Amino acid sequence: MAQHWTEADIPDQTGRTALVTGGNTGLGFLEALNLAKRGAHVYVAARNPERGQAALAKLRQQAPPENLELVSLDLADLDSVRKLATELPALDLLLNNAGVMAVPRRHTTKQGFELQLGTNHLGHFALTGLLLPGLLSKPGSRVVSVSSIAARMGRINFDDLQLERGYGANVAYSQSKLANSIFAVELDRRLRAVGADVASIGAHPGYSATELQYSGPQLGGGGLYAQFMKIVTPLIAQPAARGALPILRAAVDPNARGGEYYGPNGPGNVRGYPVAQSFLKPAYDPEVGRRLWEVSADLTDVTYPELS
């Protein structure tokens, strides 16, 4: 497998249909752009209509306009997730990319979940389950779950999953990104068990320069942490275009397989070209995977009957 995989290695995607959550900004914008350039029909999911339309206009200036379509999705509202799932055709690629980071505790999802777990994990868990029938109908389809190096600091607090007894913004973020990894592996395990021709693959962007690092803290009114991140991130992070590569490789590399995990190859996996890596140890624990899956199904009321 190539050690310096770049956008030039993306194969032709003509005839494939993709959904990129958070496709209007940051890494998601670049994922949508590169897929559309290679011929895929890309649904660009955005929460804010105005920002979504602005992003769509920019995307259509750089890729065939007919390959790009804006759809509305608020992962912090399961009603929005269910609505979108009824509107989309069968997908070849689902890129669970969107996320929020380091938000104050007072912000919750519409259903009352802690915002980072609810958006980053539960919203994507529900979306994937609702779109799974279509994915199963498309041979060789893929689900890419985007985690983070922050997952290394995470643990799943099953006794206080919403962190009501001890909230920390970064603790909550790390838990949600570890949940993304656990979900990717557990989904792969369940797909294999039924012989499905759908690959569940994980990816992380290392430390990449996007607005994610300071948009979350700004929900708390900004403050020194948000300002610090806004200054430091562009200085030490890799460009967003490089950060999008592991996600794109997981989505389109013909050699990628279900259960794999892609991230930068540099020191600490912070920067570099995308290569296959290992998930964190908890992601491979079948009991942890089963427990997170069951509590996620209970909270979202999305049960994945096709994998039962």
CSV table of N, CA and C in Angstrom, one decimal, residues 24-142:
chain,number,residue,atom,x,y,z
A,24,ASN,N,-20.0,21.1,4.7
A,24,ASN,CA,-19.9,22.5,4.3
A,24,ASN,C,-18.7,23.3,4.9
A,25,THR,N,-17.9,22.6,5.7
A,25,THR,CA,-16.8,23.3,6.3
A,25,THR,C,-15.6,22.3,6.6
A,26,GLY,N,-14.4,22.8,6.8
A,26,GLY,CA,-13.3,22.1,7.3
A,26,GLY,C,-13.0,20.8,6.5
A,27,LEU,N,-12.7,19.8,7.1
A,27,LEU,CA,-12.4,18.5,6.5
A,27,LEU,C,-13.5,18.0,5.6
A,28,GLY,N,-14.8,18.1,6.1
A,28,GLY,CA,-15.9,17.7,5.3
A,28,GLY,C,-16.0,18.4,3.9
A,29,PHE,N,-15.7,19.6,3.9
A,29,PHE,CA,-15.7,20.4,2.6
A,29,PHE,C,-14.7,19.8,1.7
A,30,LEU,N,-13.5,19.5,2.1
A,30,LEU,CA,-12.5,18.9,1.3
A,30,LEU,C,-12.8,17.5,0.8
A,31,GLU,N,-13.5,16.7,1.7
A,31,GLU,CA,-13.9,15.4,1.4
A,31,GLU,C,-14.9,15.4,0.2
A,32,ALA,N,-15.9,16.3,0.4
A,32,ALA,CA,-17.0,16.4,-0.6
A,32,ALA,C,-16.4,16.9,-1.9
A,33,LEU,N,-15.5,17.9,-1.8
A,33,LEU,CA,-14.8,18.4,-3.0
A,33,LEU,C,-14.1,17.3,-3.8
A,34,ASN,N,-13.3,16.6,-3.1
A,34,ASN,CA,-12.5,15.6,-3.8
A,34,ASN,C,-13.3,14.4,-4.4
A,35,LEU,N,-14.3,14.0,-3.7
A,35,LEU,CA,-15.2,13.0,-4.2
A,35,LEU,C,-16.0,13.5,-5.4
A,36,ALA,N,-16.5,14.7,-5.4
A,36,ALA,CA,-17.2,15.3,-6.5
A,36,ALA,C,-16.3,15.4,-7.7
A,37,LYS,N,-15.1,15.9,-7.5
A,37,LYS,CA,-14.1,16.0,-8.6
A,37,LYS,C,-13.9,14.7,-9.3
A,38,ARG,N,-13.9,13.6,-8.6
A,38,ARG,CA,-13.7,12.3,-9.2
A,38,ARG,C,-15.0,11.6,-9.7
A,39,GLY,N,-16.1,12.3,-9.7
A,39,GLY,CA,-17.3,11.9,-10.4
A,39,GLY,C,-18.4,11.4,-9.5
A,40,ALA,N,-18.2,11.3,-8.2
A,40,ALA,CA,-19.3,10.9,-7.3
A,40,ALA,C,-20.4,12.0,-7.2
A,41,HIS,N,-21.6,11.5,-7.0
A,41,HIS,CA,-22.7,12.5,-6.6
A,41,HIS,C,-22.6,12.6,-5.1
A,42,VAL,N,-22.4,13.8,-4.6
A,42,VAL,CA,-22.1,14.0,-3.2
A,42,VAL,C,-23.2,14.8,-2.6
A,43,TYR,N,-23.8,14.3,-1.6
A,43,TYR,CA,-24.8,15.0,-0.7
A,43,TYR,C,-24.0,15.7,0.4
A,44,VAL,N,-24.1,17.0,0.4
A,44,VAL,CA,-23.3,17.8,1.4
A,44,VAL,C,-24.3,18.2,2.5
A,45,ALA,N,-24.1,17.5,3.7
A,45,ALA,CA,-25.0,17.7,4.8
A,45,ALA,C,-24.5,18.9,5.6
A,46,ALA,N,-25.4,19.8,5.9
A,46,ALA,CA,-25.1,21.0,6.7
A,46,ALA,C,-26.2,21.3,7.6
A,47,ARG,N,-25.9,21.8,8.8
A,47,ARG,CA,-26.9,22.2,9.8
A,47,ARG,C,-27.5,23.6,9.5
A,48,ASN,N,-26.6,24.5,9.2
A,48,ASN,CA,-27.0,25.9,8.9
A,48,ASN,C,-27.3,26.1,7.5
A,49,PRO,N,-28.5,26.5,7.1
A,49,PRO,CA,-28.8,26.6,5.6
A,49,PRO,C,-28.0,27.7,4.9
A,50,GLU,N,-27.8,28.8,5.6
A,50,GLU,CA,-27.0,29.9,4.9
A,50,GLU,C,-25.6,29.5,4.7
A,51,ARG,N,-24.9,28.9,5.7
A,51,ARG,CA,-23.6,28.4,5.5
A,51,ARG,C,-23.5,27.3,4.5
A,52,GLY,N,-24.5,26.5,4.5
A,52,GLY,CA,-24.5,25.4,3.6
A,52,GLY,C,-24.6,25.9,2.1
A,53,GLN,N,-25.5,26.8,1.9
A,53,GLN,CA,-25.6,27.4,0.5
A,53,GLN,C,-24.3,28.1,0.1
A,54,ALA,N,-23.6,28.8,1.0
A,54,ALA,CA,-22.4,29.4,0.7
A,54,ALA,C,-21.3,28.4,0.3
A,55,ALA,N,-21.3,27.3,1.1
A,55,ALA,CA,-20.3,26.3,0.8
A,55,ALA,C,-20.6,25.6,-0.5
A,56,LEU,N,-21.8,25.3,-0.8
A,56,LEU,CA,-22.2,24.7,-2.0
A,56,LEU,C,-21.8,25.5,-3.2
A,57,ALA,N,-22.0,26.8,-3.1
A,57,ALA,CA,-21.5,27.7,-4.2
A,57,ALA,C,-20.0,27.6,-4.5
A,58,LYS,N,-19.2,27.5,-3.4
A,58,LYS,CA,-17.8,27.4,-3.5
A,58,LYS,C,-17.4,26.0,-4.1
A,59,LEU,N,-18.1,25.0,-3.6
A,59,LEU,CA,-17.8,23.7,-4.1
A,59,LEU,C,-18.1,23.6,-5.6
A,60,ARG,N,-19.2,24.2,-6.0
A,60,ARG,CA,-19.6,24.1,-7.4
A,60,ARG,C,-18.7,24.9,-8.4
A,61,GLN,N,-17.9,25.8,-7.8
A,61,GLN,CA,-16.9,26.5,-8.6
A,61,GLN,C,-15.7,25.6,-8.9
A,62,GLN,N,-15.5,24.6,-8.1
A,62,GLN,CA,-14.2,23.8,-8.1
A,62,GLN,C,-14.5,22.4,-8.6
A,63,ALA,N,-15.7,21.9,-8.7
A,63,ALA,CA,-16.1,20.6,-9.1
A,63,ALA,C,-17.3,20.7,-10.0
A,64,PRO,N,-17.6,19.6,-10.8
A,64,PRO,CA,-18.9,19.7,-11.6
A,64,PRO,C,-20.1,20.0,-10.7
A,65,PRO,N,-20.8,21.1,-11.0
A,65,PRO,CA,-21.9,21.5,-10.2
A,65,PRO,C,-23.0,20.4,-10.0
A,66,GLU,N,-23.2,19.6,-11.1
A,66,GLU,CA,-24.2,18.6,-11.0
A,66,GLU,C,-23.9,17.4,-10.0
A,67,ASN,N,-22.6,17.4,-9.6
A,67,ASN,CA,-22.2,16.3,-8.7
A,67,ASN,C,-22.4,16.7,-7.2
A,68,LEU,N,-22.9,17.8,-6.9
A,68,LEU,CA,-23.0,18.3,-5.6
A,68,LEU,C,-24.5,18.8,-5.2
A,69,GLU,N,-24.9,18.3,-4.1
A,69,GLU,CA,-26.3,18.6,-3.7
A,69,GLU,C,-26.3,18.9,-2.2
A,70,LEU,N,-27.0,20.0,-1.8
A,70,LEU,CA,-27.0,20.3,-0.3
A,70,LEU,C,-28.2,19.7,0.3
A,71,VAL,N,-28.0,19.1,1.5
A,71,VAL,CA,-29.1,18.5,2.3
A,71,VAL,C,-29.0,19.1,3.7
A,72,SER,N,-30.1,19.1,4.4
A,72,SER,CA,-30.2,19.6,5.8
A,72,SER,C,-30.0,18.5,6.8
A,73,LEU,N,-29.1,18.7,7.7
A,73,LEU,CA,-28.9,17.7,8.8
A,73,LEU,C,-28.4,18.3,10.1
A,74,ASP,N,-29.1,18.1,11.1
A,74,ASP,CA,-28.7,18.5,12.5
A,74,ASP,C,-28.5,17.3,13.3
A,75,LEU,N,-27.3,16.8,13.5
A,75,LEU,CA,-27.0,15.6,14.2
A,75,LEU,C,-27.4,15.7,15.7
A,76,ALA,N,-27.6,16.9,16.2
A,76,ALA,CA,-28.0,17.1,17.5
A,76,ALA,C,-29.5,17.0,17.7
A,77,ASP,N,-30.2,16.6,16.6
A,77,ASP,CA,-31.7,16.5,16.7
A,77,ASP,C,-32.0,15.2,15.9
A,78,LEU,N,-32.4,14.2,16.6
A,78,LEU,CA,-32.7,12.9,16.0
A,78,LEU,C,-33.9,13.0,15.0
A,79,ASP,N,-34.8,14.0,15.2
A,79,ASP,CA,-35.9,14.2,14.2
A,79,ASP,C,-35.3,14.6,12.9
A,80,SER,N,-34.3,15.4,12.9
A,80,SER,CA,-33.6,15.8,11.7
A,80,SER,C,-32.9,14.7,11.0
A,81,VAL,N,-32.3,13.8,11.8
A,81,VAL,CA,-31.6,12.6,11.3
A,81,VAL,C,-32.6,11.7,10.6
A,82,ARG,N,-33.7,11.5,11.3
A,82,ARG,CA,-34.7,10.6,10.7
A,82,ARG,C,-35.3,11.2,9.4
A,83,LYS,N,-35.5,12.5,9.4
A,83,LYS,CA,-36.0,13.1,8.2
A,83,LYS,C,-35.1,13.0,7.0
A,84,LEU,N,-33.8,13.2,7.2
A,84,LEU,CA,-32.9,13.1,6.1
A,84,LEU,C,-32.8,11.7,5.6
A,85,ALA,N,-32.8,10.7,6.5
A,85,ALA,CA,-32.7,9.3,6.1
A,85,ALA,C,-33.9,8.9,5.2
A,86,THR,N,-35.0,9.5,5.3
A,86,THR,CA,-36.1,9.2,4.4
A,86,THR,C,-36.0,9.9,3.1
A,87,GLU,N,-35.1,10.8,2.9
A,87,GLU,CA,-35.0,11.6,1.7
A,87,GLU,C,-33.9,11.2,0.8
A,88,LEU,N,-33.0,10.4,1.3
A,88,LEU,CA,-31.8,10.0,0.5
A,88,LEU,C,-32.0,8.7,-0.3
A,89,PRO,N,-31.3,8.6,-1.4
A,89,PRO,CA,-31.3,7.3,-2.1
A,89,PRO,C,-30.3,6.4,-1.4
A,90,ALA,N,-30.2,5.2,-1.9
A,90,ALA,CA,-29.2,4.2,-1.4
A,90,ALA,C,-27.8,4.8,-1.7
A,91,LEU,N,-26.9,4.7,-0.7
A,91,LEU,CA,-25.6,5.3,-0.7
A,91,LEU,C,-24.5,4.2,-0.9
A,92,ASP,N,-23.4,4.6,-1.6
A,92,ASP,CA,-22.2,3.8,-1.7
A,92,ASP,C,-21.3,4.2,-0.6
A,93,LEU,N,-21.3,5.5,-0.2
A,93,LEU,CA,-20.3,6.0,0.8
A,93,LEU,C,-21.1,6.8,1.8
A,94,LEU,N,-20.8,6.5,3.1
A,94,LEU,CA,-21.3,7.4,4.2
A,94,LEU,C,-20.1,7.8,5.0
A,95,LEU,N,-19.8,9.1,5.0
A,95,LEU,CA,-18.7,9.7,5.7
A,95,LEU,C,-19.2,10.4,6.9
A,96,ASN,N,-19.1,9.7,8.1
A,96,ASN,CA,-19.6,10.3,9.3
A,96,ASN,C,-18.5,11.2,9.9
A,97,ASN,N,-18.5,12.4,9.4
A,97,ASN,CA,-17.4,13.4,9.5
A,97,ASN,C,-17.7,14.5,10.5
A,98,ALA,N,-18.9,15.0,10.6
A,98,ALA,CA,-19.2,16.1,11.4
A,98,ALA,C,-19.0,15.9,12.9
A,99,GLY,N,-18.7,17.0,13.6
A,99,GLY,CA,-18.5,16.9,15.0
A,99,GLY,C,-18.4,18.3,15.7
A,100,VAL,N,-18.6,18.3,17.0
A,100,VAL,CA,-18.4,19.5,17.8
A,100,VAL,C,-17.3,19.1,18.8
A,101,MET,N,-16.7,20.2,19.4
A,101,MET,CA,-15.5,20.0,20.3
A,101,MET,C,-15.5,21.0,21.4
A,102,ALA,N,-15.3,20.5,22.6
A,102,ALA,CA,-15.1,21.3,23.8
A,102,ALA,C,-16.1,22.4,24.0
A,103,VAL,N,-17.4,21.9,24.0
A,103,VAL,CA,-18.5,22.9,24.2
A,103,VAL,C,-18.9,22.9,25.7
A,104,PRO,N,-19.5,24.0,26.2
A,104,PRO,CA,-19.9,24.1,27.6
A,104,PRO,C,-21.0,23.1,27.9
A,105,ARG,N,-21.1,22.7,29.1
A,105,ARG,CA,-22.1,21.6,29.5
A,105,ARG,C,-23.5,22.1,29.3
A,106,ARG,N,-23.8,23.4,29.4
A,106,ARG,CA,-25.2,23.8,29.3
A,106,ARG,C,-25.8,23.5,27.9
A,107,HIS,N,-25.0,23.2,26.9
A,107,HIS,CA,-25.5,22.9,25.6
A,107,HIS,C,-25.8,21.4,25.5
A,108,THR,N,-27.0,21.1,25.1
A,108,THR,CA,-27.4,19.7,24.9
A,108,THR,C,-28.1,19.5,23.6
A,109,THR,N,-28.3,18.3,23.2
A,109,THR,CA,-29.1,18.0,22.0
A,109,THR,C,-30.5,18.3,22.2
A,110,LYS,N,-31.3,18.2,21.1
A,110,LYS,CA,-32.8,18.5,21.3
A,110,LYS,C,-33.4,17.4,22.2
A,111,GLN,N,-32.8,16.2,22.2
A,111,GLN,CA,-33.4,15.1,23.0
A,111,GLN,C,-32.7,15.1,24.4
A,112,GLY,N,-31.9,16.1,24.7
A,112,GLY,CA,-31.4,16.2,26.0
A,112,GLY,C,-30.1,15.5,26.3
A,113,PHE,N,-29.4,15.0,25.3
A,113,PHE,CA,-28.1,14.3,25.5
A,113,PHE,C,-27.0,15.4,25.6
A,114,GLU,N,-25.9,15.0,26.3
A,114,GLU,CA,-24.7,15.8,26.3
A,114,GLU,C,-24.3,16.1,24.9
A,115,LEU,N,-24.0,17.3,24.5
A,115,LEU,CA,-23.9,17.7,23.1
A,115,LEU,C,-22.9,17.0,22.3
A,116,GLN,N,-21.7,16.7,22.9
A,116,GLN,CA,-20.6,16.1,22.1
A,116,GLN,C,-20.9,14.6,21.9
A,117,LEU,N,-21.3,13.9,22.9
A,117,LEU,CA,-21.7,12.5,22.7
A,117,LEU,C,-22.9,12.4,21.8
A,118,GLY,N,-23.9,13.3,22.0
A,118,GLY,CA,-25.1,13.3,21.2
A,118,GLY,C,-24.9,13.5,19.7
A,119,THR,N,-24.0,14.5,19.4
A,119,THR,CA,-23.7,14.9,18.0
A,119,THR,C,-22.7,13.9,17.4
A,120,ASN,N,-21.6,13.8,18.0
A,120,ASN,CA,-20.4,13.0,17.4
A,120,ASN,C,-20.7,11.5,17.3
A,121,HIS,N,-21.4,11.0,18.3
A,121,HIS,CA,-21.6,9.5,18.3
A,121,HIS,C,-23.1,9.2,18.1
A,122,LEU,N,-24.0,9.6,19.0
A,122,LEU,CA,-25.4,9.1,18.9
A,122,LEU,C,-26.0,9.6,17.6
A,123,GLY,N,-25.8,10.8,17.1
A,123,GLY,CA,-26.4,11.2,15.9
A,123,GLY,C,-25.9,10.4,14.7
A,124,HIS,N,-24.6,10.1,14.7
A,124,HIS,CA,-24.1,9.3,13.6
A,124,HIS,C,-24.5,7.8,13.7
A,125,PHE,N,-24.6,7.3,15.0
A,125,PHE,CA,-25.1,5.9,15.2
A,125,PHE,C,-26.5,5.8,14.6
A,126,ALA,N,-27.4,6.8,14.9
A,126,ALA,CA,-28.7,6.7,14.3
A,126,ALA,C,-28.8,6.9,12.8
A,127,LEU,N,-28.0,7.8,12.3
A,127,LEU,CA,-28.0,8.0,10.9
A,127,LEU,C,-27.5,6.8,10.1
A,128,THR,N,-26.4,6.2,10.6
A,128,THR,CA,-25.9,5.0,9.9
A,128,THR,C,-27.0,3.8,10.0
A,129,GLY,N,-27.6,3.6,11.1
A,129,GLY,CA,-28.6,2.6,11.2
A,129,GLY,C,-29.8,2.8,10.3
A,130,LEU,N,-30.2,4.1,10.1
A,130,LEU,CA,-31.4,4.4,9.3
A,130,LEU,C,-31.0,4.3,7.8
A,131,LEU,N,-29.8,4.5,7.5
A,131,LEU,CA,-29.3,4.4,6.1
A,131,LEU,C,-28.8,3.0,5.7
A,132,LEU,N,-28.7,2.2,6.7
A,132,LEU,CA,-28.1,0.8,6.4
A,132,LEU,C,-28.8,0.0,5.4
A,133,PRO,N,-30.1,0.0,5.3
A,133,PRO,CA,-30.8,-0.8,4.2
A,133,PRO,C,-30.3,-0.4,2.8
A,134,GLY,N,-30.1,0.9,2.6
A,134,GLY,CA,-29.6,1.3,1.3
A,134,GLY,C,-28.2,0.9,1.1
A,135,LEU,N,-27.4,1.1,2.1
A,135,LEU,CA,-25.9,0.7,2.0
A,135,LEU,C,-25.8,-0.8,1.7
A,136,LEU,N,-26.7,-1.6,2.3
A,136,LEU,CA,-26.6,-3.1,2.1
A,136,LEU,C,-27.0,-3.4,0.7
A,137,SER,N,-27.8,-2.6,0.0
A,137,SER,CA,-28.2,-2.8,-1.3
A,137,SER,C,-27.1,-2.5,-2.4
A,138,LYS,N,-26.1,-1.8,-2.0
A,138,LYS,CA,-25.0,-1.4,-2.9
A,138,LYS,C,-23.7,-2.2,-2.6
A,139,PRO,N,-23.4,-3.2,-3.4
A,139,PRO,CA,-22.2,-4.0,-3.1
A,139,PRO,C,-20.9,-3.1,-3.0
A,140,GLY,N,-20.1,-3.4,-2.0
A,140,GLY,CA,-18.9,-2.6,-1.8
A,140,GLY,C,-19.0,-1.3,-1.2
A,141,SER,N,-20.2,-1.0,-0.6
A,141,SER,CA,-20.4,0.3,0.1
A,141,SER,C,-19.6,0.4,1.3
A,142,ARG,N,-19.4,1.6,1.8
A,142,ARG,CA,-18.5,1.8,3.0
A,142,ARG,C,-19.1,2.9,3.9
